[in-house]
Amino acid sequence: MTRSNFTLKKIFLFIALLYASPFIKAQNIELEQIITIPKDTIYLGEISNIKINIKSLNYAIDSISSKFTKKLPSKIHIYKERPWSKINEQTWEKQLFITGFDSGKFILPPIDIEILYKNKQKTTKLNIDSIALNVIPMPIDTSQAFKPIKDIYDIAEPPSQSKWWIWLLIVIAIIILIIIIIVINKNRKKKKSIEAYKYNPYISPIEEVKQSLQQLKDNNGITQMNAKEYYTKLTDVLRRFLFRLYNINAFEMLSSELFIEMHKYCNAKDLLTNLQIFLNTSDLAKFAKYSPTIEERFRDYEFCEKFTQYLWEQEQLKNQQHE
């Protein structure tokens, strides 16, 4: 086995070290090996790419394996080791990426190589000599003035200005939606209020009450209508009657306000007590999903008949006294 002399070529900062054996003869096999080192001197932390190239001149290579004969120096680290790769049928290559963590001159141990050929019958073993690698510190420009080391401080992240307009549109959309809901509710209440105030001017308030109550009874509203609808119609009959009889805004008043207002026109304590019971039951049925019994429905129906008749008679009596 023969080995070519070690050659060193330096072009600018690029150094290539080539170990070449153009004719290694073993078992009638001719081999050529080339080792390429871009730099034999590297800075701390810099990576050197060492390439090992094996070429058989007369046989196709099936596989190659290799290993260092000794342990690497502790200050030298293999950053990456690529497996043997086939360039062509007779040429294979391996790459080692090596770096150093301390300055000094280090020797990579020899490498044993085993070559297996296509027919599986022949094997060649080679040995690559140790490789020198010089690691030096990074040069420092001492001509420049040293700057003091500053303390660590938090850097406030600038507010995101790329999406502010999206949030603005969302806020505007929410405001518009709220306004639309308010307007719809107002219009609905206004429409309901207008419908509630409508009455037949050609009949007296008490006659209207009797007709409305009789219609509610004929339609089986007392027993079959759902509680909320039934008590809504019943209270509308009473409030419309009070609006016509006393010219008060009965539909705009809360139940508590209407109860207090009736003290001006009704002196019968039992009727006022029953009025409070009726208004409370009505509010529970309309706003709290309370379902009154059939007895309670008939009781409140009869109360509206009796209460409106009493107020009508009292008002007629007052008119006669004034005449």
PDB file of C-alpha atoms in Angstrom:
ATOM      1  CA  MET A   1       0.000   0.000   0.000  1.00  0.00           C
ATOM      2  CA  THR A   2       1.410   3.403  -0.940  1.00  0.00           C
ATOM      3  CA  ARG A   3       0.300   6.935  -0.024  1.00  0.00           C
ATOM      4  CA  SER A   4       0.924  10.199  -1.841  1.00  0.00           C
ATOM      5  CA  ASN A   5       2.761  13.009  -0.171  1.00  0.00           C
ATOM      6  CA  PHE A   6       0.763  15.581   1.801  1.00  0.00           C
ATOM      7  CA  THR A   7       0.259  18.826  -0.188  1.00  0.00           C
ATOM      8  CA  LEU A   8      -0.976  22.221   1.021  1.00  0.00           C
ATOM      9  CA  LYS A   9      -2.478  24.840  -1.258  1.00  0.00           C
ATOM     10  CA  LYS A  10      -3.498  28.250  -0.015  1.00  0.00           C
ATOM     11  CA  ILE A  11      -5.533  30.581  -2.243  1.00  0.00           C
ATOM     12  CA  PHE A  12      -6.497  33.759  -0.348  1.00  0.00           C
ATOM     13  CA  LEU A  13      -8.122  32.402   2.836  1.00  0.00           C
ATOM     14  CA  PHE A  14      -9.057  29.020   1.258  1.00  0.00           C
ATOM     15  CA  ILE A  15      -6.735  26.145   2.087  1.00  0.00           C
ATOM     16  CA  ALA A  16      -7.191  22.706   0.613  1.00  0.00           C
ATOM     17  CA  LEU A  17      -5.241  19.796   1.965  1.00  0.00           C
ATOM     18  CA  LEU A  18      -5.213  16.850  -0.390  1.00  0.00           C
ATOM     19  CA  TYR A  19      -4.017  13.416   0.601  1.00  0.00           C
ATOM     20  CA  ALA A  20      -3.901  11.429  -2.639  1.00  0.00           C
ATOM     21  CA  SER A  21      -2.928   7.837  -3.358  1.00  0.00           C
ATOM     22  CA  PRO A  22      -3.568   7.434  -7.037  1.00  0.00           C
ATOM     23  CA  PHE A  23      -2.683   3.760  -7.023  1.00  0.00           C
ATOM     24  CA  ILE A  24      -3.336   1.784  -3.846  1.00  0.00           C
ATOM     25  CA  LYS A  25      -3.038  -1.834  -4.819  1.00  0.00           C
ATOM     26  CA  ALA A  26      -4.568  -4.509  -2.624  1.00  0.00           C
ATOM     27  CA  GLN A  27      -5.749  -7.906  -3.845  1.00  0.00           C
ATOM     28  CA  ASN A  28      -5.328  -6.646  -7.440  1.00  0.00           C
ATOM     29  CA  ILE A  29      -7.617  -3.695  -6.635  1.00  0.00           C
ATOM     30  CA  GLU A  30      -6.471  -0.225  -7.542  1.00  0.00           C
ATOM     31  CA  LEU A  31      -7.779   2.567  -5.237  1.00  0.00           C
ATOM     32  CA  GLU A  32      -7.401   6.305  -5.110  1.00  0.00           C
ATOM     33  CA  GLN A  33      -8.101   8.286  -1.914  1.00  0.00           C
ATOM     34  CA  ILE A  34      -8.322  12.068  -1.560  1.00  0.00           C
ATOM     35  CA  ILE A  35      -8.783  14.019   1.686  1.00  0.00           C
ATOM     36  CA  THR A  36      -9.799  17.664   1.338  1.00  0.00           C
ATOM     37  CA  ILE A  37      -9.563  20.180   4.188  1.00  0.00           C
ATOM     38  CA  PRO A  38     -10.701  23.727   3.275  1.00  0.00           C
ATOM     39  CA  LYS A  39      -8.723  25.204   6.186  1.00  0.00           C
ATOM     40  CA  ASP A  40      -6.158  23.734   8.508  1.00  0.00           C
ATOM     41  CA  THR A  41      -6.598  26.771  10.797  1.00  0.00           C
ATOM     42  CA  ILE A  42     -10.043  27.795  12.024  1.00  0.00           C
ATOM     43  CA  TYR A  43     -11.402  30.283  14.555  1.00  0.00           C
ATOM     44  CA  LEU A  44     -13.090  29.237  17.776  1.00  0.00           C
ATOM     45  CA  GLY A  45     -16.576  27.950  16.926  1.00  0.00           C
ATOM     46  CA  GLU A  46     -15.901  27.965  13.181  1.00  0.00           C
ATOM     47  CA  ILE A  47     -16.762  24.775  11.289  1.00  0.00           C
ATOM     48  CA  SER A  48     -14.290  22.949   9.049  1.00  0.00           C
ATOM     49  CA  ASN A  49     -15.691  20.592   6.395  1.00  0.00           C
ATOM     50  CA  ILE A  50     -13.397  17.600   5.901  1.00  0.00           C
ATOM     51  CA  LYS A  51     -14.135  15.442   2.832  1.00  0.00           C
ATOM     52  CA  ILE A  52     -12.842  11.895   2.347  1.00  0.00           C
ATOM     53  CA  ASN A  53     -13.067  10.591  -1.226  1.00  0.00           C
ATOM     54  CA  ILE A  54     -12.437   6.939  -2.146  1.00  0.00           C
ATOM     55  CA  LYS A  55     -12.301   5.794  -5.790  1.00  0.00           C
ATOM     56  CA  SER A  56     -11.843   2.261  -7.120  1.00  0.00           C
ATOM     57  CA  LEU A  57     -10.251   2.168 -10.565  1.00  0.00           C
ATOM     58  CA  ASN A  58     -11.251  -1.368 -11.540  1.00  0.00           C
ATOM     59  CA  TYR A  59     -14.112  -2.578  -9.295  1.00  0.00           C
ATOM     60  CA  ALA A  60     -17.585  -1.250  -8.418  1.00  0.00           C
ATOM     61  CA  ILE A  61     -17.917  -0.451  -4.702  1.00  0.00           C
ATOM     62  CA  ASP A  62     -20.944  -1.822  -2.809  1.00  0.00           C
ATOM     63  CA  SER A  63     -20.470  -0.105   0.572  1.00  0.00           C
ATOM     64  CA  ILE A  64     -17.914   1.627   2.800  1.00  0.00           C
ATOM     65  CA  SER A  65     -17.669   1.858   6.591  1.00  0.00           C
ATOM     66  CA  SER A  66     -15.226   3.834   8.733  1.00  0.00           C
ATOM     67  CA  LYS A  67     -14.380   4.785  12.315  1.00  0.00           C
ATOM     68  CA  PHE A  68     -11.752   6.693  14.277  1.00  0.00           C
ATOM     69  CA  THR A  69      -9.116   4.483  15.842  1.00  0.00           C
ATOM     70  CA  LYS A  70      -9.036   6.628  18.986  1.00  0.00           C
ATOM     71  CA  LYS A  71     -11.242   9.012  20.875  1.00  0.00           C
ATOM     72  CA  LEU A  72     -11.374  12.607  19.617  1.00  0.00           C
ATOM     73  CA  PRO A  73      -9.682  15.326  21.717  1.00  0.00           C
ATOM     74  CA  SER A  74     -12.103  16.783  24.282  1.00  0.00           C
ATOM     75  CA  LYS A  75     -11.838  20.288  22.785  1.00  0.00           C
ATOM     76  CA  ILE A  76     -12.796  19.071  19.299  1.00  0.00           C
ATOM     77  CA  HIS A  77     -16.433  18.407  18.425  1.00  0.00           C
ATOM     78  CA  ILE A  78     -17.991  16.730  15.377  1.00  0.00           C
ATOM     79  CA  TYR A  79     -20.849  19.119  14.611  1.00  0.00           C
ATOM     80  CA  LYS A  80     -22.265  16.858  11.876  1.00  0.00           C
ATOM     81  CA  GLU A  81     -21.159  13.592  10.300  1.00  0.00           C
ATOM     82  CA  ARG A  82     -22.669  12.575   6.987  1.00  0.00           C
ATOM     83  CA  PRO A  83     -22.656   8.867   6.062  1.00  0.00           C
ATOM     84  CA  TRP A  84     -20.763   7.542   3.095  1.00  0.00           C
ATOM     85  CA  SER A  85     -22.565   8.539  -0.116  1.00  0.00           C
ATOM     86  CA  LYS A  86     -22.149   7.073  -3.580  1.00  0.00           C
ATOM     87  CA  ILE A  87     -20.962   9.506  -6.242  1.00  0.00           C
ATOM     88  CA  ASN A  88     -20.937   6.794  -8.909  1.00  0.00           C
ATOM     89  CA  GLU A  89     -20.370   3.031  -9.074  1.00  0.00           C
ATOM     90  CA  GLN A  90     -16.682   3.368  -8.222  1.00  0.00           C
ATOM     91  CA  THR A  91     -16.509   6.595  -6.195  1.00  0.00           C
ATOM     92  CA  TRP A  92     -17.804   7.232  -2.639  1.00  0.00           C
ATOM     93  CA  GLU A  93     -17.507  10.254  -0.362  1.00  0.00           C
ATOM     94  CA  LYS A  94     -17.855  11.061   3.351  1.00  0.00           C
ATOM     95  CA  GLN A  95     -18.040  14.484   5.025  1.00  0.00           C
ATOM     96  CA  LEU A  96     -17.113  15.495   8.580  1.00  0.00           C
ATOM     97  CA  PHE A  97     -18.021  18.935   9.969  1.00  0.00           C
ATOM     98  CA  ILE A  98     -15.632  19.660  12.837  1.00  0.00           C
ATOM     99  CA  THR A  99     -15.289  22.651  15.163  1.00  0.00           C
ATOM    100  CA  GLY A 100     -13.165  23.566  18.175  1.00  0.00           C
ATOM    101  CA  PHE A 101     -14.153  25.105  21.512  1.00  0.00           C
ATOM    102  CA  ASP A 102     -10.661  25.967  22.728  1.00  0.00           C
ATOM    103  CA  SER A 103      -7.581  27.373  21.035  1.00  0.00           C
ATOM    104  CA  GLY A 104      -4.612  25.157  20.285  1.00  0.00           C
ATOM    105  CA  LYS A 105      -3.303  22.601  17.843  1.00  0.00           C
ATOM    106  CA  PHE A 106      -5.230  19.334  17.853  1.00  0.00           C
ATOM    107  CA  ILE A 107      -4.654  16.025  16.129  1.00  0.00           C
ATOM    108  CA  LEU A 108      -7.568  14.036  14.739  1.00  0.00           C
ATOM    109  CA  PRO A 109      -6.867  10.307  15.252  1.00  0.00           C
ATOM    110  CA  PRO A 110      -6.389   7.961  12.265  1.00  0.00           C
ATOM    111  CA  ILE A 111      -9.455   6.546  10.515  1.00  0.00           C
ATOM    112  CA  ASP A 112      -9.925   2.882   9.635  1.00  0.00           C
ATOM    113  CA  ILE A 113     -11.857   2.315   6.399  1.00  0.00           C
ATOM    114  CA  GLU A 114     -13.365  -0.952   5.158  1.00  0.00           C
ATOM    115  CA  ILE A 115     -14.508  -1.249   1.522  1.00  0.00           C
ATOM    116  CA  LEU A 116     -16.896  -3.957   0.293  1.00  0.00           C
ATOM    117  CA  TYR A 117     -17.241  -4.564  -3.454  1.00  0.00           C
ATOM    118  CA  LYS A 118     -20.186  -5.513  -5.632  1.00  0.00           C
ATOM    119  CA  ASN A 119     -19.539  -9.231  -5.831  1.00  0.00           C
ATOM    120  CA  LYS A 120     -19.390  -9.377  -1.996  1.00  0.00           C
ATOM    121  CA  GLN A 121     -16.277 -11.516  -2.277  1.00  0.00           C
ATOM    122  CA  LYS A 122     -13.618  -8.854  -1.918  1.00  0.00           C
ATOM    123  CA  THR A 123     -12.904  -6.463   0.940  1.00  0.00           C
ATOM    124  CA  THR A 124     -10.229  -3.807   1.285  1.00  0.00           C
ATOM    125  CA  LYS A 125      -9.115  -2.163   4.520  1.00  0.00           C
ATOM    126  CA  LEU A 126      -7.411   1.221   4.520  1.00  0.00           C
ATOM    127  CA  ASN A 127      -6.054   3.548   7.184  1.00  0.00           C
ATOM    128  CA  ILE A 128      -6.003   7.329   6.922  1.00  0.00           C
ATOM    129  CA  ASP A 129      -3.295   9.032   8.951  1.00  0.00           C
ATOM    130  CA  SER A 130      -4.062  11.572  11.654  1.00  0.00           C
ATOM    131  CA  ILE A 131      -5.015  15.098  10.581  1.00  0.00           C
ATOM    132  CA  ALA A 132      -3.755  18.266  12.269  1.00  0.00           C
ATOM    133  CA  LEU A 133      -6.214  21.074  12.998  1.00  0.00           C
ATOM    134  CA  ASN A 134      -5.191  24.451  14.425  1.00  0.00           C
ATOM    135  CA  VAL A 135      -7.852  26.429  16.376  1.00  0.00           C
ATOM    136  CA  ILE A 136      -7.189  30.115  17.103  1.00  0.00           C
ATOM    137  CA  PRO A 137      -9.185  32.841  18.906  1.00  0.00           C
ATOM    138  CA  MET A 138     -11.193  35.388  16.949  1.00  0.00           C
ATOM    139  CA  PRO A 139      -9.043  38.507  16.364  1.00  0.00           C
ATOM    140  CA  ILE A 140     -10.100  41.599  18.307  1.00  0.00           C
ATOM    141  CA  ASP A 141      -9.689  45.122  17.000  1.00  0.00           C
ATOM    142  CA  THR A 142      -8.029  46.869  19.966  1.00  0.00           C
ATOM    143  CA  SER A 143      -7.872  50.196  18.137  1.00  0.00           C
ATOM    144  CA  GLN A 144     -11.566  50.801  18.815  1.00  0.00           C
ATOM    145  CA  ALA A 145     -12.642  52.216  22.176  1.00  0.00           C
ATOM    146  CA  PHE A 146     -14.401  49.790  24.530  1.00  0.00           C
ATOM    147  CA  LYS A 147     -18.050  50.558  25.277  1.00  0.00           C
ATOM    148  CA  PRO A 148     -19.491  49.958  28.743  1.00  0.00           C
ATOM    149  CA  ILE A 149     -21.833  47.013  29.229  1.00  0.00           C
ATOM    150  CA  LYS A 150     -25.399  48.201  29.767  1.00  0.00           C
ATOM    151  CA  ASP A 151     -27.930  46.729  32.142  1.00  0.00           C
ATOM    152  CA  ILE A 152     -30.682  44.474  30.843  1.00  0.00           C
ATOM    153  CA  TYR A 153     -33.992  46.258  30.478  1.00  0.00           C
ATOM    154  CA  ASP A 154     -37.389  45.357  29.121  1.00  0.00           C
ATOM    155  CA  ILE A 155     -38.383  46.640  25.724  1.00  0.00           C
ATOM    156  CA  ALA A 156     -42.003  47.643  25.581  1.00  0.00           C
ATOM    157  CA  GLU A 157     -43.698  46.186  22.567  1.00  0.00           C
ATOM    158  CA  PRO A 158     -45.236  48.875  20.367  1.00  0.00           C
ATOM    159  CA  PRO A 159     -49.016  48.755  20.186  1.00  0.00           C
ATOM    160  CA  SER A 160     -50.337  46.928  17.191  1.00  0.00           C
ATOM    161  CA  GLN A 161     -51.542  49.490  14.695  1.00  0.00           C
ATOM    162  CA  SER A 162     -52.272  47.090  11.872  1.00  0.00           C
ATOM    163  CA  LYS A 163     -55.653  45.935  13.175  1.00  0.00           C
ATOM    164  CA  TRP A 164     -56.957  48.959  15.060  1.00  0.00           C
ATOM    165  CA  TRP A 165     -59.435  49.724  12.315  1.00  0.00           C
ATOM    166  CA  ILE A 166     -60.937  46.220  12.648  1.00  0.00           C
ATOM    167  CA  TRP A 167     -61.702  46.864  16.324  1.00  0.00           C
ATOM    168  CA  LEU A 168     -63.118  50.274  15.395  1.00  0.00           C
ATOM    169  CA  LEU A 169     -65.463  48.663  12.868  1.00  0.00           C
ATOM    170  CA  ILE A 170     -66.549  46.081  15.440  1.00  0.00           C
ATOM    171  CA  VAL A 171     -67.353  48.808  17.998  1.00  0.00           C
ATOM    172  CA  ILE A 172     -69.265  50.837  15.391  1.00  0.00           C
ATOM    173  CA  ALA A 173     -71.204  47.731  14.310  1.00  0.00           C
ATOM    174  CA  ILE A 174     -72.140  46.958  17.926  1.00  0.00           C
ATOM    175  CA  ILE A 175     -73.305  50.539  18.504  1.00  0.00           C
ATOM    176  CA  ILE A 176     -75.393  50.476  15.308  1.00  0.00           C
ATOM    177  CA  LEU A 177     -76.900  47.123  16.323  1.00  0.00           C
ATOM    178  CA  ILE A 178     -77.840  48.464  19.761  1.00  0.00           C
ATOM    179  CA  ILE A 179     -79.448  51.549  18.190  1.00  0.00           C
ATOM    180  CA  ILE A 180     -81.435  49.361  15.772  1.00  0.00           C
ATOM    181  CA  ILE A 181     -82.673  47.162  18.627  1.00  0.00           C
ATOM    182  CA  ILE A 182     -83.704  50.211  20.670  1.00  0.00           C
ATOM    183  CA  VAL A 183     -85.546  51.777  17.708  1.00  0.00           C
ATOM    184  CA  ILE A 184     -87.348  48.507  16.914  1.00  0.00           C
ATOM    185  CA  ASN A 185     -88.428  48.086  20.540  1.00  0.00           C
ATOM    186  CA  LYS A 186     -89.625  51.679  20.716  1.00  0.00           C
ATOM    187  CA  ASN A 187     -91.606  51.339  17.507  1.00  0.00           C
ATOM    188  CA  ARG A 188     -93.071  48.072  18.710  1.00  0.00           C
ATOM    189  CA  LYS A 189     -94.117  49.597  22.021  1.00  0.00           C
ATOM    190  CA  LYS A 190     -95.432  52.677  20.275  1.00  0.00           C
ATOM    191  CA  LYS A 191     -97.461  50.571  17.857  1.00  0.00           C
ATOM    192  CA  LYS A 192     -98.794  48.480  20.711  1.00  0.00           C
ATOM    193  CA  SER A 193     -99.635  51.603  22.688  1.00  0.00           C
ATOM    194  CA  ILE A 194    -101.506  53.117  19.728  1.00  0.00           C
ATOM    195  CA  GLU A 195    -103.466  49.900  19.217  1.00  0.00           C
ATOM    196  CA  ALA A 196    -104.315  49.756  22.914  1.00  0.00           C
ATOM    197  CA  TYR A 197    -105.665  53.316  22.941  1.00  0.00           C
ATOM    198  CA  LYS A 198    -108.039  52.657  20.045  1.00  0.00           C
ATOM    199  CA  TYR A 199    -111.702  52.455  21.052  1.00  0.00           C
ATOM    200  CA  ASN A 200    -115.193  52.825  19.614  1.00  0.00           C
ATOM    201  CA  PRO A 201    -116.307  56.412  20.306  1.00  0.00           C
ATOM    202  CA  TYR A 202    -119.951  55.558  19.595  1.00  0.00           C
ATOM    203  CA  ILE A 203    -120.347  53.396  22.677  1.00  0.00           C
ATOM    204  CA  SER A 204    -119.749  54.246  26.317  1.00  0.00           C
ATOM    205  CA  PRO A 205    -116.653  53.008  28.178  1.00  0.00           C
ATOM    206  CA  ILE A 206    -118.699  50.541  30.233  1.00  0.00           C
ATOM    207  CA  GLU A 207    -120.383  49.113  27.129  1.00  0.00           C
ATOM    208  CA  GLU A 208    -116.988  48.637  25.525  1.00  0.00           C
ATOM    209  CA  VAL A 209    -115.786  46.789  28.620  1.00  0.00           C
ATOM    210  CA  LYS A 210    -118.818  44.487  28.560  1.00  0.00           C
ATOM    211  CA  GLN A 211    -118.366  43.740  24.848  1.00  0.00           C
ATOM    212  CA  SER A 212    -114.634  43.045  25.220  1.00  0.00           C
ATOM    213  CA  LEU A 213    -115.136  40.787  28.229  1.00  0.00           C
ATOM    214  CA  GLN A 214    -117.991  38.930  26.553  1.00  0.00           C
ATOM    215  CA  GLN A 215    -115.868  38.395  23.435  1.00  0.00           C
ATOM    216  CA  LEU A 216    -113.034  37.052  25.584  1.00  0.00           C
ATOM    217  CA  LYS A 217    -115.474  34.677  27.266  1.00  0.00           C
ATOM    218  CA  ASP A 218    -117.111  33.537  24.022  1.00  0.00           C
ATOM    219  CA  ASN A 219    -113.679  32.675  22.555  1.00  0.00           C
ATOM    220  CA  ASN A 220    -112.979  30.473  25.599  1.00  0.00           C
ATOM    221  CA  GLY A 221    -110.106  32.792  26.457  1.00  0.00           C
ATOM    222  CA  ILE A 222    -110.576  32.232  30.191  1.00  0.00           C
ATOM    223  CA  THR A 223    -109.813  28.519  30.025  1.00  0.00           C
ATOM    224  CA  GLN A 224    -107.930  27.930  26.761  1.00  0.00           C
ATOM    225  CA  MET A 225    -105.834  31.038  26.090  1.00  0.00           C
ATOM    226  CA  ASN A 226    -102.247  30.992  27.395  1.00  0.00           C
ATOM    227  CA  ALA A 227    -101.764  32.946  30.611  1.00  0.00           C
ATOM    228  CA  LYS A 228     -99.646  35.772  29.183  1.00  0.00           C
ATOM    229  CA  GLU A 229    -102.044  36.532  26.321  1.00  0.00           C
ATOM    230  CA  TYR A 230    -105.131  36.228  28.525  1.00  0.00           C
ATOM    231  CA  TYR A 231    -103.897  38.640  31.208  1.00  0.00           C
ATOM    232  CA  THR A 232    -102.571  41.050  28.571  1.00  0.00           C
ATOM    233  CA  LYS A 233    -106.048  41.329  27.032  1.00  0.00           C
ATOM    234  CA  LEU A 234    -107.710  41.568  30.455  1.00  0.00           C
ATOM    235  CA  THR A 235    -105.446  44.379  31.684  1.00  0.00           C
ATOM    236  CA  ASP A 236    -105.819  46.209  28.335  1.00  0.00           C
ATOM    237  CA  VAL A 237    -109.599  46.185  28.791  1.00  0.00           C
ATOM    238  CA  LEU A 238    -109.233  47.673  32.270  1.00  0.00           C
ATOM    239  CA  ARG A 239    -106.616  50.276  31.316  1.00  0.00           C
ATOM    240  CA  ARG A 240    -108.569  51.403  28.237  1.00  0.00           C
ATOM    241  CA  PHE A 241    -111.640  51.850  30.400  1.00  0.00           C
ATOM    242  CA  LEU A 242    -109.695  53.968  32.922  1.00  0.00           C
ATOM    243  CA  PHE A 243    -108.174  56.014  30.103  1.00  0.00           C
ATOM    244  CA  ARG A 244    -111.604  56.809  28.680  1.00  0.00           C
ATOM    245  CA  LEU A 245    -113.318  57.353  32.004  1.00  0.00           C
ATOM    246  CA  TYR A 246    -110.707  59.500  33.791  1.00  0.00           C
ATOM    247  CA  ASN A 247    -108.507  60.630  30.874  1.00  0.00           C
ATOM    248  CA  ILE A 248    -105.334  59.289  32.517  1.00  0.00           C
ATOM    249  CA  ASN A 249    -102.326  57.640  30.836  1.00  0.00           C
ATOM    250  CA  ALA A 250    -103.268  54.232  32.150  1.00  0.00           C
ATOM    251  CA  PHE A 251    -101.185  52.370  29.548  1.00  0.00           C
ATOM    252  CA  GLU A 252     -98.009  54.273  30.528  1.00  0.00           C
ATOM    253  CA  MET A 253     -98.302  53.492  34.243  1.00  0.00           C
ATOM    254  CA  LEU A 254     -96.696  50.636  36.106  1.00  0.00           C
ATOM    255  CA  SER A 255     -99.014  48.369  38.047  1.00  0.00           C
ATOM    256  CA  SER A 256     -97.907  49.990  41.299  1.00  0.00           C
ATOM    257  CA  GLU A 257     -98.534  53.481  39.901  1.00  0.00           C
ATOM    258  CA  LEU A 258    -101.968  52.491  38.626  1.00  0.00           C
ATOM    259  CA  PHE A 259    -102.877  51.025  42.019  1.00  0.00           C
ATOM    260  CA  ILE A 260    -101.924  54.281  43.772  1.00  0.00           C
ATOM    261  CA  GLU A 261    -103.813  56.340  41.167  1.00  0.00           C
ATOM    262  CA  MET A 262    -107.013  54.350  41.773  1.00  0.00           C
ATOM    263  CA  HIS A 263    -107.141  55.540  45.381  1.00  0.00           C
ATOM    264  CA  LYS A 264    -108.329  58.878  43.972  1.00  0.00           C
ATOM    265  CA  TYR A 265    -111.424  57.333  42.387  1.00  0.00           C
ATOM    266  CA  CYS A 266    -112.272  54.254  44.455  1.00  0.00           C
ATOM    267  CA  ASN A 267    -113.263  54.331  48.124  1.00  0.00           C
ATOM    268  CA  ALA A 268    -114.095  50.631  48.416  1.00  0.00           C
ATOM    269  CA  LYS A 269    -111.212  49.008  50.281  1.00  0.00           C
ATOM    270  CA  ASP A 270    -112.176  45.475  49.263  1.00  0.00           C
ATOM    271  CA  LEU A 271    -112.064  46.444  45.583  1.00  0.00           C
ATOM    272  CA  LEU A 272    -108.659  48.112  46.026  1.00  0.00           C
ATOM    273  CA  THR A 273    -107.360  44.965  47.714  1.00  0.00           C
ATOM    274  CA  ASN A 274    -108.677  42.811  44.884  1.00  0.00           C
ATOM    275  CA  LEU A 275    -107.181  45.282  42.373  1.00  0.00           C
ATOM    276  CA  GLN A 276    -103.752  44.781  43.904  1.00  0.00           C
ATOM    277  CA  ILE A 277    -104.180  40.987  43.752  1.00  0.00           C
ATOM    278  CA  PHE A 278    -105.263  41.206  40.100  1.00  0.00           C
ATOM    279  CA  LEU A 279    -102.344  43.455  39.085  1.00  0.00           C
ATOM    280  CA  ASN A 280     -99.812  41.227  40.873  1.00  0.00           C
ATOM    281  CA  THR A 281    -101.184  38.074  39.232  1.00  0.00           C
ATOM    282  CA  SER A 282    -101.178  39.803  35.837  1.00  0.00           C
ATOM    283  CA  ASP A 283     -97.523  40.887  36.183  1.00  0.00           C
ATOM    284  CA  LEU A 284     -96.476  37.375  37.216  1.00  0.00           C
ATOM    285  CA  ALA A 285     -98.291  35.825  34.252  1.00  0.00           C
ATOM    286  CA  LYS A 286     -96.915  38.321  31.716  1.00  0.00           C
ATOM    287  CA  PHE A 287     -93.330  38.716  32.942  1.00  0.00           C
ATOM    288  CA  ALA A 288     -92.498  35.737  35.186  1.00  0.00           C
ATOM    289  CA  LYS A 289     -94.161  32.907  33.212  1.00  0.00           C
ATOM    290  CA  TYR A 290     -96.547  32.237  36.090  1.00  0.00           C
ATOM    291  CA  SER A 291     -99.542  30.076  35.119  1.00  0.00           C
ATOM    292  CA  PRO A 292    -102.618  30.999  37.212  1.00  0.00           C
ATOM    293  CA  THR A 293    -105.230  28.349  37.932  1.00  0.00           C
ATOM    294  CA  ILE A 294    -108.650  28.325  36.230  1.00  0.00           C
ATOM    295  CA  GLU A 295    -110.168  29.589  39.490  1.00  0.00           C
ATOM    296  CA  GLU A 296    -107.777  32.561  39.499  1.00  0.00           C
ATOM    297  CA  ARG A 297    -108.622  33.342  35.878  1.00  0.00           C
ATOM    298  CA  PHE A 298    -112.380  33.386  36.587  1.00  0.00           C
ATOM    299  CA  ARG A 299    -111.789  35.412  39.759  1.00  0.00           C
ATOM    300  CA  ASP A 300    -109.873  38.122  37.889  1.00  0.00           C
ATOM    301  CA  TYR A 301    -112.393  38.116  35.045  1.00  0.00           C
ATOM    302  CA  GLU A 302    -115.270  38.718  37.471  1.00  0.00           C
ATOM    303  CA  PHE A 303    -113.217  41.350  39.294  1.00  0.00           C
ATOM    304  CA  CYS A 304    -112.787  43.378  36.089  1.00  0.00           C
ATOM    305  CA  GLU A 305    -116.555  43.230  35.534  1.00  0.00           C
ATOM    306  CA  LYS A 306    -117.332  44.296  39.087  1.00  0.00           C
ATOM    307  CA  PHE A 307    -114.607  46.952  39.380  1.00  0.00           C
ATOM    308  CA  THR A 308    -115.401  48.702  36.090  1.00  0.00           C
ATOM    309  CA  GLN A 309    -119.137  48.639  36.876  1.00  0.00           C
ATOM    310  CA  TYR A 310    -118.486  50.189  40.288  1.00  0.00           C
ATOM    311  CA  LEU A 311    -116.290  52.976  38.874  1.00  0.00           C
ATOM    312  CA  TRP A 312    -118.817  53.696  36.135  1.00  0.00           C
ATOM    313  CA  GLU A 313    -121.693  53.991  38.599  1.00  0.00           C
ATOM    314  CA  GLN A 314    -119.638  56.232  40.895  1.00  0.00           C
ATOM    315  CA  GLU A 315    -118.774  58.528  38.010  1.00  0.00           C
ATOM    316  CA  GLN A 316    -122.407  58.687  36.860  1.00  0.00           C
ATOM    317  CA  LEU A 317    -123.484  59.543  40.395  1.00  0.00           C
ATOM    318  CA  LYS A 318    -120.986  62.402  40.531  1.00  0.00           C
ATOM    319  CA  ASN A 319    -122.242  63.765  37.223  1.00  0.00           C
ATOM    320  CA  GLN A 320    -125.836  63.713  38.465  1.00  0.00           C
ATOM    321  CA  GLN A 321    -124.865  65.581  41.621  1.00  0.00           C
ATOM    322  CA  HIS A 322    -123.136  68.290  39.583  1.00  0.00           C
ATOM    323  CA  GLU A 323    -126.204  68.697  37.423  1.00  0.00           C
TER     324      GLU A 323
END
